[in-house]
Short mmCIF file of C-alpha atoms in Angstrom, two decimals:
data_model
loop_
_atom_site.label_atom_id
_atom_site.label_comp_id
_atom_site.label_asym_id
_atom_site.label_seq_id
_atom_site.Cartn_x
_atom_site.Cartn_y
_atom_site.Cartn_z
CA MET B 282 140.38 98.52 190.77
CA SER B 283 139.32 97.77 194.34
CA ARG B 284 137.74 94.45 195.16
CA ALA B 285 134.21 94.29 196.50
CA LYS B 286 134.10 93.54 200.20
CA PRO B 287 132.57 90.20 201.15
CA PRO B 288 129.14 90.52 202.77
CA ALA B 289 129.31 91.16 206.49
CA TYR B 290 127.97 88.59 208.94
CA GLU B 291 126.73 89.06 212.46
CA GLU B 292 129.33 88.17 215.09
CA LEU B 293 127.55 86.56 218.04
CA PRO B 294 128.60 87.05 221.69
CA GLN B 295 130.87 84.25 222.89
CA GLU B 296 129.15 83.95 226.25
CA ILE B 297 125.72 83.10 224.77
CA PRO B 298 125.27 79.42 223.70
CA VAL B 299 124.30 78.89 220.06
CA ASP B 300 122.22 75.93 218.81
CA GLU B 301 124.05 72.68 219.63
CA GLU B 302 125.97 74.42 222.43
CA LYS B 303 122.69 74.45 224.38
CA VAL B 304 122.61 70.63 224.54
CA PRO B 305 123.40 69.34 228.07
CA GLY B 306 126.89 67.85 228.15
CA TYR B 307 127.91 69.51 224.86
CA ASN B 308 131.62 69.21 224.06
CA SER B 309 132.91 70.87 220.90
CA LYS B 310 135.65 68.28 220.40
CA TYR B 311 133.03 65.71 219.42
CA SER B 312 131.35 67.88 216.75
CA TYR B 313 132.57 67.92 213.17
CA PRO B 314 134.06 71.41 212.46
CA ALA B 315 131.92 72.08 209.39
CA ASN B 316 132.16 75.36 207.47
CA PRO B 317 130.46 76.71 204.33
CA GLY B 318 132.47 75.71 201.28
CA ASP B 319 133.85 72.49 202.80
CA ILE B 320 133.63 69.49 200.47
CA LEU B 321 132.85 66.07 201.95
CA GLU B 322 133.64 62.79 200.21
CA ASN B 323 134.91 64.77 197.19
CA ARG B 324 131.28 65.31 196.25
CA TYR B 325 129.09 67.42 198.54
CA GLN B 326 129.92 71.08 199.15
CA LEU B 327 128.44 72.57 202.32
CA ASP B 328 126.27 75.66 201.88
CA VAL B 329 124.24 76.46 205.01
CA LYS B 330 123.63 74.90 208.41
CA VAL B 331 119.88 74.21 208.51
CA GLY B 332 119.47 72.03 211.61
CA TRP B 333 121.04 70.65 214.76
CA GLY B 334 120.32 68.11 217.46
CA SER B 335 121.80 66.48 220.54
CA SER B 336 124.37 64.51 218.53
CA SER B 337 124.55 66.03 215.04
CA THR B 338 124.25 69.06 212.80
CA VAL B 339 122.42 69.21 209.46
CA TRP B 340 123.77 71.12 206.46
CA LEU B 341 122.25 72.00 203.11
CA ALA B 342 124.81 71.07 200.45
CA HIS B 343 125.07 70.62 196.70
CA ASP B 344 126.55 67.87 194.56
CA ILE B 345 129.64 69.25 192.79
CA ARG B 346 129.53 66.36 190.31
CA ARG B 347 126.30 67.80 188.90
CA ARG B 348 127.63 70.68 186.83
CA GLY B 349 126.76 72.22 183.51
CA TRP B 350 124.11 74.49 182.02
CA LEU B 351 121.80 71.62 181.13
CA ARG B 352 122.07 69.88 184.50
CA PRO B 353 120.27 71.64 187.36
CA ARG B 354 122.12 71.79 190.64
CA ARG B 355 121.31 68.88 192.94
CA TYR B 356 120.81 69.70 196.60
CA VAL B 357 121.04 67.35 199.57
CA ALA B 358 120.81 67.56 203.35
CA LEU B 359 123.80 66.11 205.22
CA LYS B 360 123.37 64.90 208.78
CA ILE B 361 126.87 64.96 210.30
CA CYS B 362 126.97 62.92 213.51
CA ASN B 363 129.24 63.57 216.46
CA CYS B 364 132.27 61.31 216.76
CA ASP B 365 131.35 60.24 220.31
CA THR B 366 128.23 58.50 219.02
CA PRO B 367 128.74 54.80 219.87
CA GLU B 368 129.54 52.64 216.85
CA GLU B 369 126.54 50.46 217.65
CA ASP B 370 124.20 53.48 217.50
CA MET B 371 125.66 54.69 214.20
CA THR B 372 125.31 51.24 212.65
CA HIS B 373 121.79 50.93 214.06
CA GLU B 374 120.55 54.16 212.44
CA LEU B 375 122.17 53.38 209.10
CA ASP B 376 120.87 49.79 209.07
CA LEU B 377 117.29 50.88 209.82
CA ASN B 378 117.43 53.48 207.04
CA ILE B 379 118.57 50.77 204.63
CA GLN B 380 115.86 48.39 205.89
CA LEU B 381 113.13 50.99 205.40
CA SER B 382 114.32 52.10 201.96
CA SER B 383 114.62 48.55 200.61
CA ALA B 384 111.14 47.25 201.53
CA ALA B 385 108.15 47.17 199.14
CA HIS B 386 108.73 49.98 196.64
CA ASP B 387 105.20 49.72 195.23
CA HIS B 388 103.57 50.65 198.55
CA ARG B 389 102.02 54.13 198.50
CA GLY B 390 103.59 55.01 201.83
CA ARG B 391 107.17 54.37 200.70
CA GLY B 392 107.69 57.96 199.56
CA VAL B 393 106.45 59.36 202.86
CA LEU B 394 109.55 58.20 204.76
CA ALA B 395 112.57 60.48 204.50
CA THR B 396 115.21 57.76 204.58
CA ALA B 397 118.91 58.23 203.84
CA ILE B 398 120.10 58.05 200.24
CA GLU B 399 123.51 56.89 201.39
CA GLY B 400 125.83 56.94 204.37
CA TYR B 401 129.57 57.13 204.83
CA LYS B 402 132.21 58.25 207.33
CA VAL B 403 134.43 61.32 207.08
CA GLU B 404 137.58 62.10 209.01
CA SER B 405 137.84 65.39 210.86
CA PRO B 406 141.07 67.44 211.05
CA ARG B 407 141.58 65.86 214.48
CA GLY B 408 141.49 62.38 212.97
CA ASP B 409 138.07 61.46 214.38
CA LEU B 410 135.50 59.59 212.28
CA HIS B 411 132.00 61.01 211.82
CA LEU B 412 129.03 59.25 210.24
CA VAL B 413 127.38 61.31 207.48
CA LEU B 414 123.86 60.47 206.26
CA VAL B 415 122.69 61.96 202.96
CA PHE B 416 119.01 62.90 202.54
CA GLU B 417 116.81 64.73 200.10
CA PRO B 418 116.40 68.27 201.49
CA LEU B 419 113.09 69.18 203.16
CA ARG B 420 111.56 72.61 203.60
CA GLU B 421 110.06 72.95 207.07
CA PRO B 422 108.05 71.16 209.79
CA LEU B 423 104.38 70.49 209.08
CA TRP B 424 103.36 72.62 212.06
CA LEU B 425 104.96 75.67 210.41
CA LEU B 426 103.20 74.99 207.11
CA ARG B 427 99.92 74.63 209.01
CA ARG B 428 100.55 77.99 210.65
CA ARG B 429 101.09 79.57 207.25
CA ILE B 430 97.77 78.38 205.80
CA THR B 431 95.47 78.66 208.82
CA HIS B 432 93.96 81.61 210.64
CA GLN B 433 95.78 82.34 213.92
CA ASP B 434 97.00 78.71 213.96
CA CYS B 435 93.39 77.44 213.94
CA THR B 436 92.17 75.11 211.22
CA THR B 437 89.56 76.78 209.04
CA HIS B 438 86.95 75.43 206.65
CA GLU B 439 89.27 76.31 203.77
CA SER B 440 92.36 74.63 205.26
CA LEU B 441 90.62 71.51 206.63
CA PRO B 442 90.83 69.47 203.37
CA PHE B 443 94.56 70.20 203.17
CA ILE B 444 95.16 69.11 206.78
CA LYS B 445 93.09 65.94 206.28
CA ALA B 446 95.06 65.09 203.13
CA HIS B 447 98.34 65.33 205.04
CA ILE B 448 96.99 63.13 207.84
CA ARG B 449 96.02 60.48 205.28
CA ILE B 450 99.47 60.69 203.67
CA LEU B 451 101.18 60.23 207.03
CA LEU B 452 98.99 57.23 207.85
CA GLU B 453 100.10 55.64 204.57
CA GLY B 454 103.70 56.21 205.63
CA LEU B 455 103.13 54.67 209.05
CA ASP B 456 101.48 51.65 207.44
CA TYR B 457 104.51 51.16 205.18
CA MET B 458 106.93 51.59 208.08
CA HIS B 459 105.08 49.05 210.23
CA SER B 460 103.77 46.46 207.76
CA GLN B 461 106.59 46.49 205.19
CA GLY B 462 109.64 47.90 206.98
CA HIS B 463 108.79 46.31 210.37
CA VAL B 464 110.14 49.36 212.21
CA ILE B 465 108.72 51.32 215.17
CA HIS B 466 109.64 55.01 215.02
CA THR B 467 109.27 55.69 218.81
CA ASP B 468 109.84 59.46 218.48
CA LEU B 469 106.98 60.89 216.44
CA LYS B 470 106.61 64.59 217.18
CA LEU B 471 105.74 67.70 215.22
CA ASP B 472 109.39 68.58 214.54
CA ASN B 473 109.90 65.15 212.94
CA ILE B 474 107.12 65.63 210.39
CA MET B 475 108.57 67.73 207.55
CA VAL B 476 107.29 68.80 204.13
CA ALA B 477 109.01 68.70 200.75
CA PHE B 478 109.99 71.83 198.81
CA GLU B 479 107.39 73.24 196.46
CA ASP B 480 109.99 73.71 193.71
CA HIS B 481 113.74 73.79 193.07
CA ALA B 482 113.79 77.57 192.72
CA THR B 483 112.99 78.02 196.43
CA ILE B 484 116.40 76.61 197.37
CA ASP B 485 118.14 78.65 194.66
CA GLY B 486 116.60 81.85 196.01
CA PHE B 487 117.43 80.90 199.60
CA LEU B 488 121.12 80.43 198.77
CA GLN B 489 121.24 83.66 196.79
CA GLY B 490 120.03 85.36 199.94
CA GLN B 491 122.86 83.71 201.87
CA THR B 492 125.44 85.43 199.67
CA ARG B 493 124.01 88.78 200.79
CA HIS B 494 123.28 87.84 204.40
CA PRO B 495 125.55 85.00 205.59
CA MET B 496 124.87 82.96 208.70
CA ALA B 497 125.51 84.65 212.04
CA ARG B 498 128.41 83.03 213.86
CA LYS B 499 130.87 83.25 216.68
CA HIS B 500 134.56 82.36 216.89
CA VAL B 501 135.69 80.32 219.87
CA GLY B 502 139.40 79.58 219.69
CA ASP B 503 140.12 77.77 216.44
CA ARG B 504 136.51 76.82 215.74
CA VAL B 505 133.42 78.58 214.42
CA VAL B 506 129.86 77.98 215.62
CA TYR B 507 127.16 78.98 213.11
CA ARG B 508 123.60 79.89 213.95
CA CYS B 509 121.15 77.69 212.09
CA HIS B 510 119.39 79.41 209.17
CA ASN B 511 116.41 77.48 207.82
CA ASP B 512 113.77 80.08 206.95
CA PHE B 513 113.08 79.46 203.27
CA GLY B 514 110.58 82.29 203.04
CA PRO B 515 106.92 82.51 202.02
CA ILE B 516 105.19 80.00 199.75
CA HIS B 517 104.18 81.57 196.45
CA LYS B 518 102.96 78.50 194.57
CA GLY B 519 103.13 74.71 194.45
CA LEU B 520 101.40 74.01 197.77
CA GLY B 521 100.12 70.70 196.40
CA LYS B 522 103.70 69.49 195.88
CA MET B 523 104.62 69.93 199.54
CA ILE B 524 104.14 66.31 200.63
CA SER B 525 104.57 65.36 204.29
CA GLN B 526 107.62 63.29 205.24
CA ILE B 527 108.35 61.29 208.40
CA THR B 528 111.95 61.96 209.42
CA ASP B 529 114.63 61.05 211.97
CA PHE B 530 114.89 57.31 212.57
CA GLY B 531 117.76 57.66 215.05
CA LEU B 532 115.65 56.24 217.91
CA ALA B 533 113.62 53.78 215.82
CA GLN B 534 113.49 50.11 216.82
CA PRO B 535 112.93 46.91 214.83
CA GLY B 536 109.50 45.51 215.57
CA SER B 537 110.57 41.91 215.05
CA ARG B 538 112.52 41.49 218.30
CA ALA B 539 111.53 38.43 220.32
CA GLU B 540 111.94 39.94 223.80
CA PRO B 541 109.38 42.48 225.10
CA LEU B 542 110.17 46.13 224.39
CA ILE B 543 109.79 47.92 227.71
CA HIS B 544 112.49 50.62 227.86
CA PRO B 545 111.30 54.29 227.93
CA ILE B 546 110.51 55.92 224.59
CA GLN B 547 108.59 58.85 223.08
CA PRO B 548 108.29 62.55 223.96
CA ASN B 549 106.68 63.13 227.36
CA GLU B 550 103.48 64.69 226.05
CA PHE B 551 102.90 61.94 223.46
CA ARG B 552 103.78 58.84 225.49
CA ALA B 553 101.55 55.81 225.00
CA PRO B 554 99.85 54.11 228.00
CA GLU B 555 101.69 50.83 227.43
CA VAL B 556 105.00 52.69 227.68
CA LEU B 557 104.02 54.45 230.91
CA LEU B 558 102.73 51.21 232.43
CA GLY B 559 105.77 49.17 231.39
CA ILE B 560 103.66 46.37 229.88
CA GLY B 561 105.58 46.09 226.61
CA TRP B 562 105.07 48.25 223.53
CA SER B 563 105.01 47.69 219.79
CA TYR B 564 103.67 49.37 216.64
CA SER B 565 100.57 50.56 218.48
CA ALA B 566 102.75 52.98 220.48
CA ASP B 567 103.43 54.89 217.26
CA MET B 568 99.73 55.07 216.50
CA TRP B 569 98.93 56.50 219.94
CA ASN B 570 101.87 58.87 219.49
CA PHE B 571 100.51 60.02 216.12
CA GLY B 572 97.01 60.59 217.46
CA ALA B 573 98.30 62.34 220.58
CA MET B 574 100.10 64.89 218.43
CA LYS B 575 96.61 66.21 217.65
CA ILE B 576 95.04 65.92 221.14
CA TRP B 577 97.98 65.99 223.58
CA GLU B 578 96.75 69.23 225.18
CA LEU B 579 93.72 67.36 226.54
CA LEU B 580 93.97 66.15 230.12
CA ALA B 581 93.88 62.45 230.99
CA ALA B 582 90.26 62.68 232.12
CA ASP B 583 89.23 64.09 228.75
CA MET B 584 91.01 61.26 226.96
CA ILE B 585 89.12 58.69 229.03
CA ALA B 586 85.86 60.45 228.22
CA LEU B 587 86.71 60.03 224.55
CA ILE B 588 88.03 56.47 224.47
CA GLY B 589 86.60 54.85 227.60
CA ASP B 590 88.10 53.18 230.67
CA ILE B 591 91.33 51.21 230.62
CA PRO B 592 90.65 47.65 229.38
CA PRO B 593 91.04 44.91 232.05
CA SER B 594 93.63 43.15 229.85
CA ILE B 595 95.97 46.14 230.10
CA ILE B 596 95.52 46.32 233.88
CA GLU B 597 96.41 42.62 234.16
CA ARG B 598 99.47 42.99 231.92
CA GLU B 599 100.72 45.90 234.00
CA ARG B 600 100.56 43.81 237.18
CA GLN B 601 102.27 40.83 235.55
CA MET B 602 105.20 42.89 234.25
CA ARG B 603 106.03 44.94 237.34
CA HIS B 604 109.04 42.69 238.00
CA TRP B 605 110.73 43.36 234.62
CA ARG B 606 114.07 45.19 234.75
CA TRP B 607 115.83 47.22 232.04
CA SER B 608 119.31 46.48 230.79
CA PRO B 609 121.05 48.85 230.60
CA PRO B 610 119.39 51.21 233.10
CA ALA B 611 118.10 54.60 231.94
CA VAL B 612 118.39 58.07 233.48
CA ASN B 613 115.00 59.64 234.22
CA PRO B 614 114.21 63.39 233.88
CA ASP B 615 115.29 63.94 237.49
CA GLY B 616 118.75 62.50 236.78
CA LYS B 617 118.13 59.23 238.65
CA LEU B 618 119.46 55.96 237.22
CA CYS B 619 116.51 53.57 236.95
CA ASP B 620 116.15 49.93 235.93
CA ASN B 621 112.35 49.66 235.92
CA VAL B 622 109.29 51.60 234.86
CA ALA B 623 108.11 52.27 238.42
CA GLU B 624 111.26 54.20 239.29
CA PHE B 625 111.48 55.99 235.93
CA TYR B 626 107.92 57.33 235.78
CA GLY B 627 106.96 57.26 239.47
CA CYS B 628 104.58 54.32 238.99
CA PRO B 629 102.44 52.41 239.67
CA PHE B 630 99.75 54.57 238.11
CA LEU B 631 97.04 51.95 238.63
CA ALA B 632 95.49 51.10 241.97
CA GLN B 633 94.41 47.57 242.86
CA ASP B 634 90.86 48.27 241.70
CA GLY B 635 92.08 49.36 238.26
CA GLY B 636 91.58 53.07 238.91
CA PHE B 637 94.29 55.70 238.81
CA GLU B 638 96.72 56.45 241.61
CA CYS B 639 97.16 60.13 242.41
CA SER B 640 100.63 60.06 240.83
CA LEU B 641 99.09 59.78 237.37
CA ALA B 642 97.19 63.05 237.75
CA THR B 643 100.41 64.78 238.78
CA THR B 644 102.29 63.35 235.84
CA ALA B 645 99.52 64.27 233.40
CA THR B 646 99.48 67.83 234.72
CA ASP B 647 103.25 68.05 234.35
CA MET B 648 102.98 66.74 230.81
CA VAL B 649 100.38 69.35 229.87
CA ASP B 650 102.39 72.14 231.49
#
């Protein structure tokens, strides 16, 4: 009797970068060489690569300790960090996850934060240590769900209550993060707002599809690079169970620090005024960030028409803090090493009379483009 051939996978061209290979400065020796079927910590078996970032990959896995007909398979998402991540940064992310998960459990916003269930380190075949964070698996970004339920990506009368409900849920999560966890996210963007799975069967069906159509990949020497596969298919039912989740606290900062927070944060298109002006930022930067996710396509002039002129107190703070310097310096988008906000963003944006310098209009146009 001949054995059935394993399902064929697509072999990708070696010369075309795949996923994490596109990250500037990527070096394969720092990435954990994960493969489907690998078992980490004698507990979690890797199934499919579902995400990647500048310093990690994310894999859907299942808990091999949960076996038996009467015990449904338990799925998790494993964030496997690169080994060149500084120890201080790894400890920082893990500590903030613990801080957020251990605050007031009776707050309604607690369940809106996708914090790590646990964290540990694994050793690669090269002997390098990699931090692994374990999360509940999430389905897809909120922007993709919105696209599914709206008409041509425009909110309709029928979808408006659903969108408003998710905004309220996210505000509850931000309130918990700020008032109970005392953490500033600093990196709120549409890709970091995910939604939960509608039911367990969605993951089961997704993995069954993987047995027929495995991840595309390419072989480079003794390593394999897999193309991320995270399309879990259409939603058939259970839309009300798909609760929004705030994810990725890798760049989050404790809000209780005594010294002013002035270093650059946030995606370009969502950056708060106090960050751009270098006057010190706090929890309010997240709130601007959250609101800007809905109106970032508006130009600066339109924003002023909506919310009014810059308050005199902000203008005064900007002038008082022009002498502050960052330690350590930061590299701006042009590759220049900068130790102050003026160099990093091309400030000052404010003229002596409190109006805008021309450089702000240029920056705003660049941000919209």
